[in-house]
């Protein structure tokens, strides 16, 4: 691992299952389980000439998590300068400067730099909540942009995803189940066909609070597969086996 400079409010966390280190800050942004699950769920293109784009990249967590799955190039797109800087330093920290690039850009303008119809895989952990007048937003602007659709809404993000993808290119999103009806409608509008869904439940007796979605540009309709649910916690509050393995790697019995 390379040496990097940290700001006073920053720390380095490690995803032990993948030996990835990431610069985090609770004052600005820290990745959560949804990023880990998205990185695991995504079946990214593997070839050396593959192009992978991580939209709404934050501190670069999802792109870093999938880096070992591919020989292709990963471009992380993040609008907030501070988060893009954290992502860039995490790329350096993990010796991935050849494989991964961070662009501090507005994703709505990203096709000015990345050609349309050129990307094999798009990854996205977008803001979950609409920007509505009655919405209670975090007073921290970094966290507010990460959680609410202040800089781009779902329709715009899916439009950019479709613009970037080659025909039959794949996109992987994590979102909230209560917005699935809107997701399906907008996906159809933007030529994206859902292919695999996996619901994430905090506990076995709780409703799902996340959904992982695979979609294909210009994919055939129908044929949606619903994968077995993922349960995060046992009844006693400890991580289930699958999540524990994703976070810490295989452990000996």
Coordinates of N, CA, C and O in Angstrom, one line a residue, residues 51-235:
X51 N -14.6 -1.3 -20.1 CA -14.8 0.1 -19.5 C -15.9 0.0 -18.5 O -17.1 -0.4 -18.8
X52 N -15.6 0.3 -17.2 CA -16.6 0.3 -16.1 C -16.7 1.7 -15.5 O -15.7 2.3 -15.3
X53 N -17.9 2.1 -15.3 CA -18.1 3.5 -14.7 C -18.9 3.3 -13.5 O -20.0 2.7 -13.4
X54 N -18.4 4.0 -12.4 CA -19.1 4.1 -11.1 C -19.7 5.5 -11.0 O -18.9 6.4 -10.8
X55 N -21.0 5.6 -11.1 CA -21.7 6.9 -11.0 C -22.0 7.1 -9.5 O -22.3 6.2 -8.7
X56 N -22.1 8.4 -9.1 CA -22.4 8.8 -7.7 C -21.4 8.0 -6.8 O -21.7 7.4 -5.8
X57 N -20.1 8.1 -7.2 CA -19.1 7.3 -6.6 C -18.7 7.6 -5.2 O -18.1 6.7 -4.5
X58 N -19.0 8.7 -4.6 CA -18.7 9.0 -3.2 C -17.2 9.0 -3.1 O -16.4 9.6 -3.8
X59 N -16.7 8.2 -2.1 CA -15.3 8.1 -1.8 C -14.7 6.9 -2.6 O -13.6 6.4 -2.2
X60 N -15.4 6.4 -3.6 CA -14.8 5.4 -4.5 C -15.0 4.0 -4.1 O -14.4 3.1 -4.7
X61 N -15.8 3.8 -3.0 CA -15.9 2.4 -2.4 C -16.3 1.3 -3.4 O -15.6 0.3 -3.5
X62 N -17.4 1.5 -4.2 CA -17.9 0.5 -5.1 C -16.8 0.1 -6.1 O -16.6 -1.1 -6.4
X63 N -16.3 1.1 -6.8 CA -15.2 0.9 -7.8 C -14.0 0.1 -7.2 O -13.5 -0.8 -7.8
X64 N -13.6 0.5 -6.0 CA -12.5 -0.2 -5.4 C -12.9 -1.6 -5.0 O -12.1 -2.5 -5.2
X65 N -14.1 -1.9 -4.6 CA -14.5 -3.2 -4.3 C -14.6 -4.2 -5.5 O -14.3 -5.3 -5.3
X66 N -14.9 -3.6 -6.6 CA -15.0 -4.5 -7.8 C -13.6 -4.6 -8.6 O -13.5 -5.3 -9.5
X67 N -12.6 -3.8 -8.2 CA -11.4 -3.8 -8.9 C -10.7 -5.1 -9.1 O -10.1 -5.4 -10.1
X68 N -10.8 -6.0 -8.1 CA -10.2 -7.3 -8.2 C -11.0 -8.3 -9.2 O -10.4 -9.3 -9.5
X69 N -12.2 -7.9 -9.6 CA -13.0 -8.7 -10.4 C -12.7 -8.5 -11.9 O -13.3 -9.3 -12.7
X70 N -12.0 -7.5 -12.3 CA -11.8 -7.2 -13.7 C -10.4 -6.7 -14.0 O -9.7 -6.3 -13.1
X71 N -10.0 -6.9 -15.3 CA -8.8 -6.4 -15.8 C -9.1 -5.1 -16.5 O -8.2 -4.4 -17.0
X72 N -10.3 -4.7 -16.6 CA -10.7 -3.5 -17.3 C -10.5 -2.2 -16.5 O -10.0 -2.3 -15.4
X73 N -10.8 -1.1 -17.1 CA -10.6 0.2 -16.5 C -11.8 0.7 -15.8 O -12.9 0.6 -16.4
X74 N -11.7 1.2 -14.6 CA -12.8 1.7 -13.8 C -12.7 3.2 -13.7 O -11.7 3.8 -13.3
X75 N -13.8 3.9 -14.1 CA -13.9 5.4 -13.9 C -14.9 5.7 -12.9 O -16.1 5.4 -13.0
X76 N -14.5 6.4 -11.8 CA -15.4 6.8 -10.7 C -15.8 8.3 -10.9 O -14.9 9.1 -11.1
X77 N -17.1 8.5 -11.0 CA -17.6 9.9 -11.2 C -18.2 10.4 -10.0 O -19.2 9.9 -9.5
X78 N -17.7 11.5 -9.4 CA -18.2 12.1 -8.2 C -18.2 13.6 -8.3 O -17.2 14.3 -8.6
X79 N -19.4 14.2 -8.0 CA -19.5 15.7 -8.2 C -18.9 16.5 -7.0 O -18.5 17.6 -7.2
X80 N -18.8 15.9 -5.8 CA -18.3 16.7 -4.7 C -16.8 16.6 -4.7 O -16.2 15.5 -4.6
X81 N -16.1 17.8 -4.7 CA -14.6 17.8 -4.8 C -14.0 17.1 -3.6 O -13.0 16.3 -3.8
X82 N -14.5 17.2 -2.4 CA -13.9 16.6 -1.2 C -13.9 15.1 -1.3 O -13.0 14.4 -1.1
X83 N -15.1 14.6 -1.8 CA -15.2 13.1 -1.9 C -14.4 12.6 -3.0 O -13.8 11.5 -2.9
X84 N -14.4 13.3 -4.1 CA -13.5 12.9 -5.3 C -12.0 12.8 -4.8 O -11.3 11.9 -5.2
X85 N -11.6 13.8 -4.0 CA -10.3 13.8 -3.5 C -10.0 12.6 -2.6 O -8.9 12.0 -2.7
X86 N -11.0 12.3 -1.8 CA -10.8 11.1 -0.9 C -10.7 9.8 -1.8 O -9.9 8.9 -1.5
X87 N -11.6 9.7 -2.8 CA -11.5 8.6 -3.7 C -10.2 8.5 -4.4 O -9.6 7.4 -4.5
X88 N -9.7 9.6 -4.9 CA -8.4 9.6 -5.6 C -7.3 9.1 -4.7 O -6.4 8.3 -5.1
X89 N -7.3 9.6 -3.5 CA -6.2 9.2 -2.5 C -6.4 7.7 -2.2 O -5.4 7.0 -1.9
X90 N -7.6 7.2 -2.1 CA -7.8 5.8 -1.9 C -7.3 4.9 -3.0 O -6.8 3.8 -2.8
X91 N -7.5 5.4 -4.3 CA -6.9 4.7 -5.4 C -5.4 4.6 -5.3 O -4.8 3.6 -5.5
X92 N -4.8 5.7 -4.9 CA -3.3 5.7 -4.7 C -3.0 4.7 -3.6 O -2.0 4.0 -3.7
X93 N -3.7 4.8 -2.5 CA -3.5 4.0 -1.3 C -3.4 2.5 -1.7 O -2.7 1.7 -1.2
X94 N -4.3 2.1 -2.6 CA -4.4 0.7 -3.0 C -3.6 0.3 -4.3 O -3.8 -0.8 -4.8
X95 N -2.7 1.2 -4.7 CA -1.9 1.0 -5.9 C -2.7 0.7 -7.1 O -2.4 -0.3 -7.9
X96 N -3.8 1.4 -7.3 CA -4.7 1.1 -8.5 C -4.7 2.3 -9.5 O -5.7 2.4 -10.2
X97 N -3.7 3.1 -9.5 CA -3.7 4.3 -10.4 C -3.8 3.9 -11.8 O -4.2 4.7 -12.7
X98 N -3.2 2.8 -12.2 CA -3.3 2.3 -13.6 C -4.7 1.9 -14.0 O -5.1 2.1 -15.1
X99 N -5.4 1.2 -13.1 CA -6.7 0.6 -13.4 C -7.8 1.6 -13.1 O -8.9 1.4 -13.7
X100 N -7.7 2.5 -12.3 CA -8.9 3.3 -11.8 C -8.6 4.8 -11.9 O -7.5 5.3 -11.5
X101 N -9.6 5.5 -12.4 CA -9.5 7.0 -12.6 C -10.7 7.6 -11.9 O -11.8 7.1 -11.9
X102 N -10.5 8.7 -11.2 CA -11.5 9.5 -10.5 C -11.8 10.8 -11.3 O -10.8 11.5 -11.5
X103 N -13.0 11.0 -11.6 CA -13.4 12.3 -12.3 C -14.3 13.1 -11.3 O -15.3 12.6 -10.9
X104 N -13.8 14.3 -11.0 CA -14.6 15.2 -10.2 C -15.5 16.0 -11.1 O -15.2 17.1 -11.5
X105 N -16.6 15.4 -11.5 CA -17.5 15.9 -12.5 C -19.0 15.7 -12.2 O -19.3 14.8 -11.4
X106 N -19.8 16.5 -12.7 CA -21.3 16.4 -12.7 C -21.6 15.2 -13.6 O -21.3 15.3 -14.8
X107 N -22.3 14.2 -13.1 CA -22.6 13.0 -14.0 C -23.5 13.4 -15.1 O -23.5 12.8 -16.2
X108 N -24.3 14.5 -15.0 CA -25.1 14.9 -16.0 C -24.4 15.5 -17.2 O -24.9 15.6 -18.3
X109 N -23.1 15.8 -17.0 CA -22.2 16.2 -18.1 C -21.2 15.2 -18.5 O -20.3 15.6 -19.3
X110 N -21.2 14.0 -18.0 CA -20.1 13.1 -18.1 C -19.9 12.6 -19.5 O -18.8 12.2 -19.9
X111 N -21.0 12.6 -20.3 CA -20.9 12.2 -21.7 C -20.0 13.1 -22.6 O -19.7 12.8 -23.7
X112 N -19.7 14.3 -22.0 CA -18.8 15.2 -22.7 C -17.3 14.7 -22.6 O -16.5 15.1 -23.4
X113 N -17.1 13.8 -21.6 CA -15.8 13.2 -21.4 C -15.7 11.7 -21.8 O -14.7 11.2 -22.3
X114 N -16.8 11.0 -21.4 CA -16.9 9.6 -21.7 C -17.9 9.4 -22.9 O -19.0 9.8 -22.8
X115 N -17.4 8.8 -24.0 CA -18.3 8.7 -25.2 C -19.5 7.9 -24.9 O -19.5 6.9 -24.1
X116 N -20.6 8.3 -25.5 CA -21.8 7.5 -25.4 C -21.6 6.1 -26.1 O -20.8 5.9 -27.0
X117 N -22.4 5.1 -25.6 CA -22.3 3.8 -26.1 C -20.9 3.1 -26.1 O -20.6 2.4 -27.0
X118 N -20.2 3.5 -25.0 CA -18.8 3.0 -24.9 C -18.5 2.2 -23.7 O -17.4 1.6 -23.6
X119 N -19.4 2.0 -22.8 CA -19.2 1.5 -21.5 C -19.8 0.1 -21.4 O -20.9 -0.1 -21.8
X120 N -19.1 -0.9 -20.8 CA -19.6 -2.2 -20.6 C -20.4 -2.4 -19.4 O -21.4 -3.2 -19.4
X121 N -20.0 -1.7 -18.3 CA -20.7 -1.9 -17.0 C -20.8 -0.6 -16.3 O -19.8 0.2 -16.2
X122 N -22.0 -0.2 -15.9 CA -22.2 1.0 -15.0 C -22.6 0.5 -13.6 O -23.5 -0.4 -13.5
X123 N -22.0 1.1 -12.6 CA -22.4 0.8 -11.2 C -22.9 2.1 -10.6 O -22.5 3.2 -10.9
X124 N -23.9 1.9 -9.7 CA -24.4 3.2 -9.1 C -25.1 2.9 -7.8 O -26.0 2.0 -7.7
X125 N -24.6 3.6 -6.7 CA -25.3 3.6 -5.4 C -25.8 5.0 -5.3 O -25.2 5.9 -4.7
X126 N -27.0 5.3 -5.9 CA -27.5 6.7 -6.0 C -28.1 7.2 -4.7 O -28.4 6.4 -3.7
X127 N -28.4 8.5 -4.6 CA -29.2 9.0 -3.5 C -30.5 8.3 -3.5 O -31.1 8.2 -4.5
X128 N -31.0 8.0 -2.3 CA -32.2 7.2 -2.2 C -33.5 8.0 -2.2 O -34.6 7.5 -2.5
X129 N -33.4 9.3 -1.8 CA -34.6 10.0 -1.4 C -34.8 11.2 -2.4 O -33.8 11.9 -2.7
X130 N -36.0 11.4 -2.8 CA -36.4 12.6 -3.6 C -36.1 13.9 -2.9 O -36.2 14.0 -1.7
X131 N -35.9 14.9 -3.7 CA -35.7 16.3 -3.2 C -37.1 16.9 -3.2 O -37.5 17.5 -4.2
X132 N -37.8 16.8 -2.1 CA -39.1 17.3 -2.0 C -39.1 18.4 -0.9 O -38.3 18.4 0.0
X133 N -40.0 19.4 -1.1 CA -40.0 20.6 -0.1 C -40.1 20.1 1.3 O -39.5 20.8 2.2
X134 N -40.9 19.1 1.6 CA -41.1 18.7 3.0 C -40.0 17.7 3.5 O -40.1 17.3 4.6
X135 N -39.1 17.3 2.6 CA -38.0 16.4 3.0 C -37.2 17.0 4.1 O -36.7 18.2 4.0
X136 N -36.9 16.3 5.1 CA -35.9 16.7 6.2 C -34.5 16.3 5.7 O -34.3 15.1 5.6
X137 N -33.7 17.2 5.4 CA -32.4 16.9 4.9 C -31.3 17.2 6.0 O -31.4 18.0 6.8
X138 N -30.2 16.4 5.8 CA -29.1 16.6 6.8 C -28.5 18.0 6.6 O -28.3 18.4 5.5
X139 N -28.2 18.7 7.7 CA -27.6 20.0 7.6 C -26.2 20.0 7.0 O -25.8 21.0 6.5
X140 N -25.6 18.9 7.0 CA -24.3 18.7 6.4 C -24.5 18.6 4.9 O -25.1 17.6 4.5
X141 N -24.0 19.5 4.1 CA -24.3 19.4 2.6 C -23.7 18.2 2.0 O -24.3 17.7 1.0
X142 N -22.6 17.7 2.4 CA -22.0 16.5 1.9 C -22.9 15.3 2.0 O -23.2 14.5 1.1
X143 N -23.5 15.2 3.2 CA -24.4 14.1 3.5 C -25.7 14.3 2.8 O -26.4 13.3 2.4
X144 N -26.2 15.5 2.7 CA -27.5 15.8 2.1 C -27.4 15.4 0.6 O -28.4 14.8 0.1
X145 N -26.3 15.7 -0.1 CA -26.2 15.4 -1.5 C -26.1 13.9 -1.7 O -26.6 13.3 -2.7
X146 N -25.5 13.2 -0.8 CA -25.3 11.7 -0.9 C -26.7 11.0 -0.7 O -26.9 9.9 -1.2
X147 N -27.6 11.6 0.1 CA -28.8 10.9 0.5 C -30.0 11.4 -0.3 O -31.0 10.7 -0.5
X148 N -30.0 12.6 -0.8 CA -31.2 13.2 -1.5 C -30.8 13.6 -2.9 O -29.7 13.9 -3.2
X149 N -31.8 13.6 -3.8 CA -31.5 13.8 -5.2 C -31.4 15.3 -5.4 O -32.2 16.0 -6.1
X150 N -30.3 15.9 -4.9 CA -30.1 17.4 -5.0 C -29.4 17.7 -6.3 O -29.6 18.8 -6.9
X151 N -28.4 16.9 -6.7 CA -27.6 17.2 -7.9 C -28.1 16.4 -9.1 O -27.8 16.8 -10.3
X152 N -28.8 15.3 -9.0 CA -29.3 14.5 -10.1 C -30.4 13.6 -9.5 O -30.3 13.0 -8.5
X153 N -31.5 13.5 -10.3 CA -32.6 12.6 -9.8 C -32.5 11.2 -10.5 O -31.7 11.0 -11.4
X154 N -33.4 10.3 -10.1 CA -33.3 9.0 -10.6 C -33.5 8.9 -12.2 O -32.8 8.2 -12.9
X155 N -34.4 9.7 -12.7 CA -34.6 9.7 -14.1 C -33.4 10.2 -14.8 O -33.0 9.5 -15.8
X156 N -32.7 11.2 -14.4 CA -31.5 11.7 -15.0 C -30.4 10.7 -14.9 O -29.6 10.5 -15.9
X157 N -30.2 10.0 -13.7 CA -29.2 9.0 -13.6 C -29.3 7.8 -14.5 O -28.4 7.4 -15.1
X158 N -30.6 7.4 -14.6 CA -30.8 6.2 -15.5 C -30.6 6.7 -17.0 O -30.2 5.9 -17.8
X159 N -31.0 7.9 -17.3 CA -30.7 8.4 -18.7 C -29.3 8.4 -19.0 O -28.8 8.0 -20.1
X160 N -28.4 8.9 -18.1 CA -27.0 8.9 -18.3 C -26.5 7.4 -18.4 O -25.6 7.1 -19.2
X161 N -27.0 6.6 -17.5 CA -26.6 5.2 -17.5 C -26.8 4.6 -18.9 O -25.9 3.9 -19.5
X162 N -28.0 4.8 -19.5 CA -28.3 4.3 -20.8 C -27.4 4.9 -21.9 O -27.0 4.2 -22.8
X163 N -27.2 6.2 -21.8 CA -26.3 6.8 -22.8 C -24.9 6.2 -22.8 O -24.3 6.1 -23.8
X164 N -24.4 5.9 -21.6 CA -23.0 5.4 -21.5 C -22.9 4.0 -22.0 O -21.9 3.6 -22.7
X165 N -23.9 3.2 -21.7 CA -23.8 1.7 -22.0 C -23.8 1.4 -23.5 O -24.6 2.0 -24.3
X166 N -23.0 0.4 -23.8 CA -23.1 -0.2 -25.1 C -24.4 -1.0 -25.2 O -25.0 -1.3 -24.1
X167 N -24.8 -1.4 -26.3 CA -26.0 -2.3 -26.4 C -25.6 -3.6 -25.7 O -24.5 -4.2 -25.9
X168 N -26.5 -4.1 -24.9 CA -26.3 -5.3 -24.0 C -25.3 -5.1 -22.9 O -24.9 -6.0 -22.2
X169 N -24.9 -3.8 -22.7 CA -24.1 -3.5 -21.5 C -25.0 -3.6 -20.3 O -26.2 -3.5 -20.4
X170 N -24.4 -3.9 -19.1 CA -25.1 -4.1 -17.9 C -24.9 -3.0 -16.9 O -23.8 -2.3 -16.8
X171 N -25.9 -2.7 -16.1 CA -25.9 -1.7 -15.0 C -26.3 -2.4 -13.7 O -27.2 -3.3 -13.7
X172 N -25.7 -2.0 -12.7 CA -26.0 -2.6 -11.3 C -26.3 -1.4 -10.4 O -25.4 -0.5 -10.2
X173 N -27.5 -1.4 -9.8 CA -27.9 -0.4 -8.8 C -28.3 -1.0 -7.5 O -28.7 -2.2 -7.5
X174 N -28.2 -0.2 -6.5 CA -28.8 -0.6 -5.2 C -29.7 0.6 -4.9 O -29.4 1.7 -5.1
X175 N -30.9 0.2 -4.4 CA -31.9 1.3 -4.1 C -32.9 0.8 -3.0 O -32.7 -0.2 -2.4
X176 N -33.9 1.6 -2.9 CA -34.9 1.2 -1.8 C -36.1 0.5 -2.5 O -36.6 1.0 -3.6
X177 N -36.7 -0.5 -1.9 CA -37.8 -1.3 -2.5 C -39.0 -0.4 -2.8 O -39.7 -0.6 -3.8
X178 N -39.2 0.6 -2.0 CA -40.5 1.4 -2.1 C -40.4 2.2 -3.4 O -41.4 2.8 -3.8
X179 N -39.3 2.3 -4.1 CA -39.2 3.0 -5.4 C -39.1 2.1 -6.6 O -38.8 2.6 -7.7
X180 N -39.4 0.8 -6.4 CA -39.3 -0.1 -7.5 C -40.2 0.2 -8.6 O -39.9 0.0 -9.8
X181 N -41.5 0.6 -8.3 CA -42.4 0.9 -9.4 C -41.9 2.0 -10.3 O -41.9 2.0 -11.5
X182 N -41.3 3.1 -9.6 CA -40.7 4.2 -10.4 C -39.5 3.7 -11.2 O -39.3 4.1 -12.3
X183 N -38.7 2.9 -10.5 CA -37.5 2.3 -11.2 C -37.8 1.6 -12.4 O -37.2 1.8 -13.5
X184 N -38.8 0.7 -12.4 CA -39.2 -0.1 -13.5 C -39.7 0.8 -14.7 O -39.4 0.6 -15.8
X185 N -40.5 1.8 -14.3 CA -41.0 2.7 -15.3 C -39.9 3.5 -16.0 O -39.9 3.6 -17.3
X186 N -39.0 4.0 -15.2 CA -37.9 4.8 -15.8 C -36.9 3.9 -16.6 O -36.3 4.3 -17.6
X187 N -36.7 2.7 -16.1 CA -35.8 1.8 -16.8 C -36.3 1.5 -18.2 O -35.6 1.5 -19.2
X188 N -37.6 1.3 -18.3 CA -38.2 1.0 -19.6 C -38.1 2.3 -20.5 O -37.8 2.2 -21.7
X189 N -38.3 3.4 -19.9 CA -38.2 4.7 -20.7 C -36.8 4.8 -21.3 O -36.6 5.3 -22.4
X190 N -35.8 4.3 -20.5 CA -34.4 4.5 -21.0 C -33.7 3.2 -21.5 O -32.5 3.1 -21.4
X191 N -34.6 2.4 -22.0 CA -34.1 1.2 -22.7 C -33.3 0.2 -21.8 O -32.4 -0.4 -22.3
X192 N -33.7 0.2 -20.6 CA -33.0 -0.7 -19.6 C -33.9 -1.8 -19.1 O -35.0 -1.4 -18.6
X193 N -33.6 -3.0 -19.3 CA -34.5 -4.1 -18.9 C -33.9 -4.8 -17.6 O -32.8 -5.2 -17.6
X194 N -34.8 -4.9 -16.6 CA -34.4 -5.6 -15.4 C -34.2 -7.1 -15.6 O -34.9 -7.7 -16.3
X195 N -33.1 -7.6 -15.1 CA -32.8 -9.0 -15.3 C -32.6 -9.8 -14.0 O -33.0 -11.0 -13.9
X196 N -32.0 -9.2 -13.0 CA -31.9 -9.9 -11.7 C -32.2 -8.9 -10.6 O -31.8 -7.8 -10.6
X197 N -33.0 -9.4 -9.6 CA -33.2 -8.6 -8.4 C -32.9 -9.5 -7.1 O -33.1 -10.7 -7.1
X198 N -32.4 -8.8 -6.1 CA -32.1 -9.5 -4.9 C -32.5 -8.5 -3.8 O -32.0 -7.4 -3.7
X199 N -33.5 -8.9 -2.9 CA -33.9 -8.1 -1.8 C -33.0 -8.3 -0.6 O -32.6 -9.5 -0.3
X200 N -32.8 -7.2 0.2 CA -31.9 -7.3 1.4 C -32.8 -7.0 2.6 O -33.5 -5.9 2.6
X201 N -32.8 -7.9 3.5 CA -33.6 -7.7 4.7 C -32.7 -7.5 6.0 O -31.8 -8.3 6.1
X202 N -33.0 -6.6 6.8 CA -32.2 -6.4 8.0 C -32.2 -7.6 8.9 O -31.1 -8.0 9.4
X203 N -33.4 -8.3 9.1 CA -33.5 -9.5 9.8 C -34.5 -10.4 9.1 O -35.3 -9.8 8.2
X204 N -34.6 -11.6 9.4 CA -35.4 -12.6 8.6 C -36.9 -12.2 8.7 O -37.7 -12.5 7.8
X205 N -37.3 -11.6 9.8 CA -38.7 -11.3 10.1 C -39.0 -9.8 9.7 O -40.1 -9.3 10.0
X206 N -38.1 -9.1 9.1 CA -38.3 -7.7 8.7 C -38.5 -7.6 7.2 O -38.0 -8.4 6.4
X207 N -39.2 -6.5 6.8 CA -39.4 -6.2 5.4 C -38.0 -5.8 4.8 O -37.1 -5.3 5.5
X208 N -37.9 -6.0 3.5 CA -36.7 -5.6 2.8 C -36.5 -4.1 2.9 O -37.5 -3.4 2.8
X209 N -35.3 -3.7 3.1 CA -35.0 -2.2 3.1 C -34.0 -1.8 2.0 O -33.7 -0.6 1.9
X210 N -33.5 -2.8 1.2 CA -32.7 -2.5 0.1 C -33.0 -3.5 -1.0 O -33.5 -4.6 -0.7
X211 N -32.7 -3.1 -2.3 CA -32.9 -4.1 -3.4 C -31.7 -3.8 -4.3 O -31.3 -2.7 -4.6
X212 N -31.1 -4.9 -4.7 CA -30.0 -4.9 -5.7 C -30.6 -5.3 -7.1 O -31.4 -6.2 -7.2
X213 N -30.2 -4.5 -8.1 CA -30.9 -4.7 -9.4 C -29.8 -4.8 -10.5 O -28.9 -3.9 -10.6
X214 N -29.9 -5.8 -11.4 CA -29.1 -5.9 -12.6 C -30.1 -5.5 -13.7 O -31.2 -6.0 -13.8
X215 N -29.6 -4.7 -14.6 CA -30.3 -4.3 -15.8 C -29.4 -4.4 -17.0 O -28.2 -4.2 -16.9
X216 N -30.1 -4.6 -18.2 CA -29.3 -4.7 -19.5 C -29.9 -3.7 -20.5 O -31.1 -3.6 -20.6
X217 N -29.0 -3.0 -21.1 CA -29.5 -2.0 -22.2 C -30.0 -2.8 -23.4 O -29.3 -3.6 -23.9
X218 N -31.2 -2.4 -23.8 CA -31.8 -3.1 -24.9 C -32.0 -4.6 -24.7 O -32.0 -5.3 -25.7
X219 N -32.1 -5.0 -23.5 CA -32.4 -6.4 -23.2 C -33.8 -6.8 -23.5 O -34.7 -5.9 -23.6
X220 N -34.0 -8.1 -23.8 CA -35.3 -8.5 -24.1 C -36.2 -8.4 -22.9 O -35.8 -8.5 -21.7
X221 N -37.5 -8.1 -23.1 CA -38.5 -8.0 -22.0 C -38.7 -9.4 -21.3 O -38.5 -10.4 -21.9
X222 N -39.2 -9.3 -20.1 CA -39.5 -10.5 -19.3 C -38.2 -11.2 -18.9 O -37.1 -10.8 -19.2
X223 N -38.3 -12.4 -18.3 CA -37.1 -13.1 -17.9 C -36.5 -12.5 -16.6 O -35.3 -12.8 -16.4
X224 N -37.2 -11.8 -15.8 CA -36.6 -11.2 -14.6 C -36.5 -12.4 -13.6 O -37.4 -13.2 -13.3
X225 N -35.3 -12.4 -13.0 CA -35.0 -13.5 -11.9 C -35.0 -12.8 -10.6 O -34.3 -11.8 -10.4
X226 N -35.7 -13.4 -9.6 CA -35.6 -12.9 -8.2 C -34.8 -13.9 -7.4 O -35.1 -15.1 -7.3
X227 N -33.6 -13.4 -7.0 CA -32.7 -14.3 -6.3 C -33.1 -14.5 -4.8 O -33.9 -13.7 -4.3
X228 N -32.5 -15.5 -4.2 CA -32.8 -15.7 -2.7 C -32.5 -14.4 -1.9 O -31.6 -13.7 -2.2
X229 N -33.3 -14.1 -0.9 CA -33.1 -12.9 -0.2 C -31.8 -13.0 0.6 O -31.3 -14.1 1.0
X230 N -31.3 -11.8 0.9 CA -30.1 -11.7 1.7 C -30.5 -11.1 3.1 O -31.1 -10.1 3.1
X231 N -30.2 -11.8 4.2 CA -30.6 -11.4 5.5 C -29.3 -10.9 6.2 O -28.3 -11.6 6.3
X232 N -29.3 -9.6 6.6 CA -28.1 -9.0 7.2 C -27.7 -9.5 8.5 O -26.6 -9.9 8.8
X233 N -28.7 -9.5 9.5 CA -28.4 -9.9 10.9 C -29.2 -11.1 11.3 O -30.3 -11.3 10.9
X234 N -28.6 -11.9 12.2 CA -29.3 -12.9 12.9 C -30.2 -12.2 13.9 O -30.1 -11.0 14.2
X235 N -31.1 -13.0 14.6 CA -32.0 -12.5 15.5 C -31.3 -11.8 16.7 O -31.8 -10.8 17.3

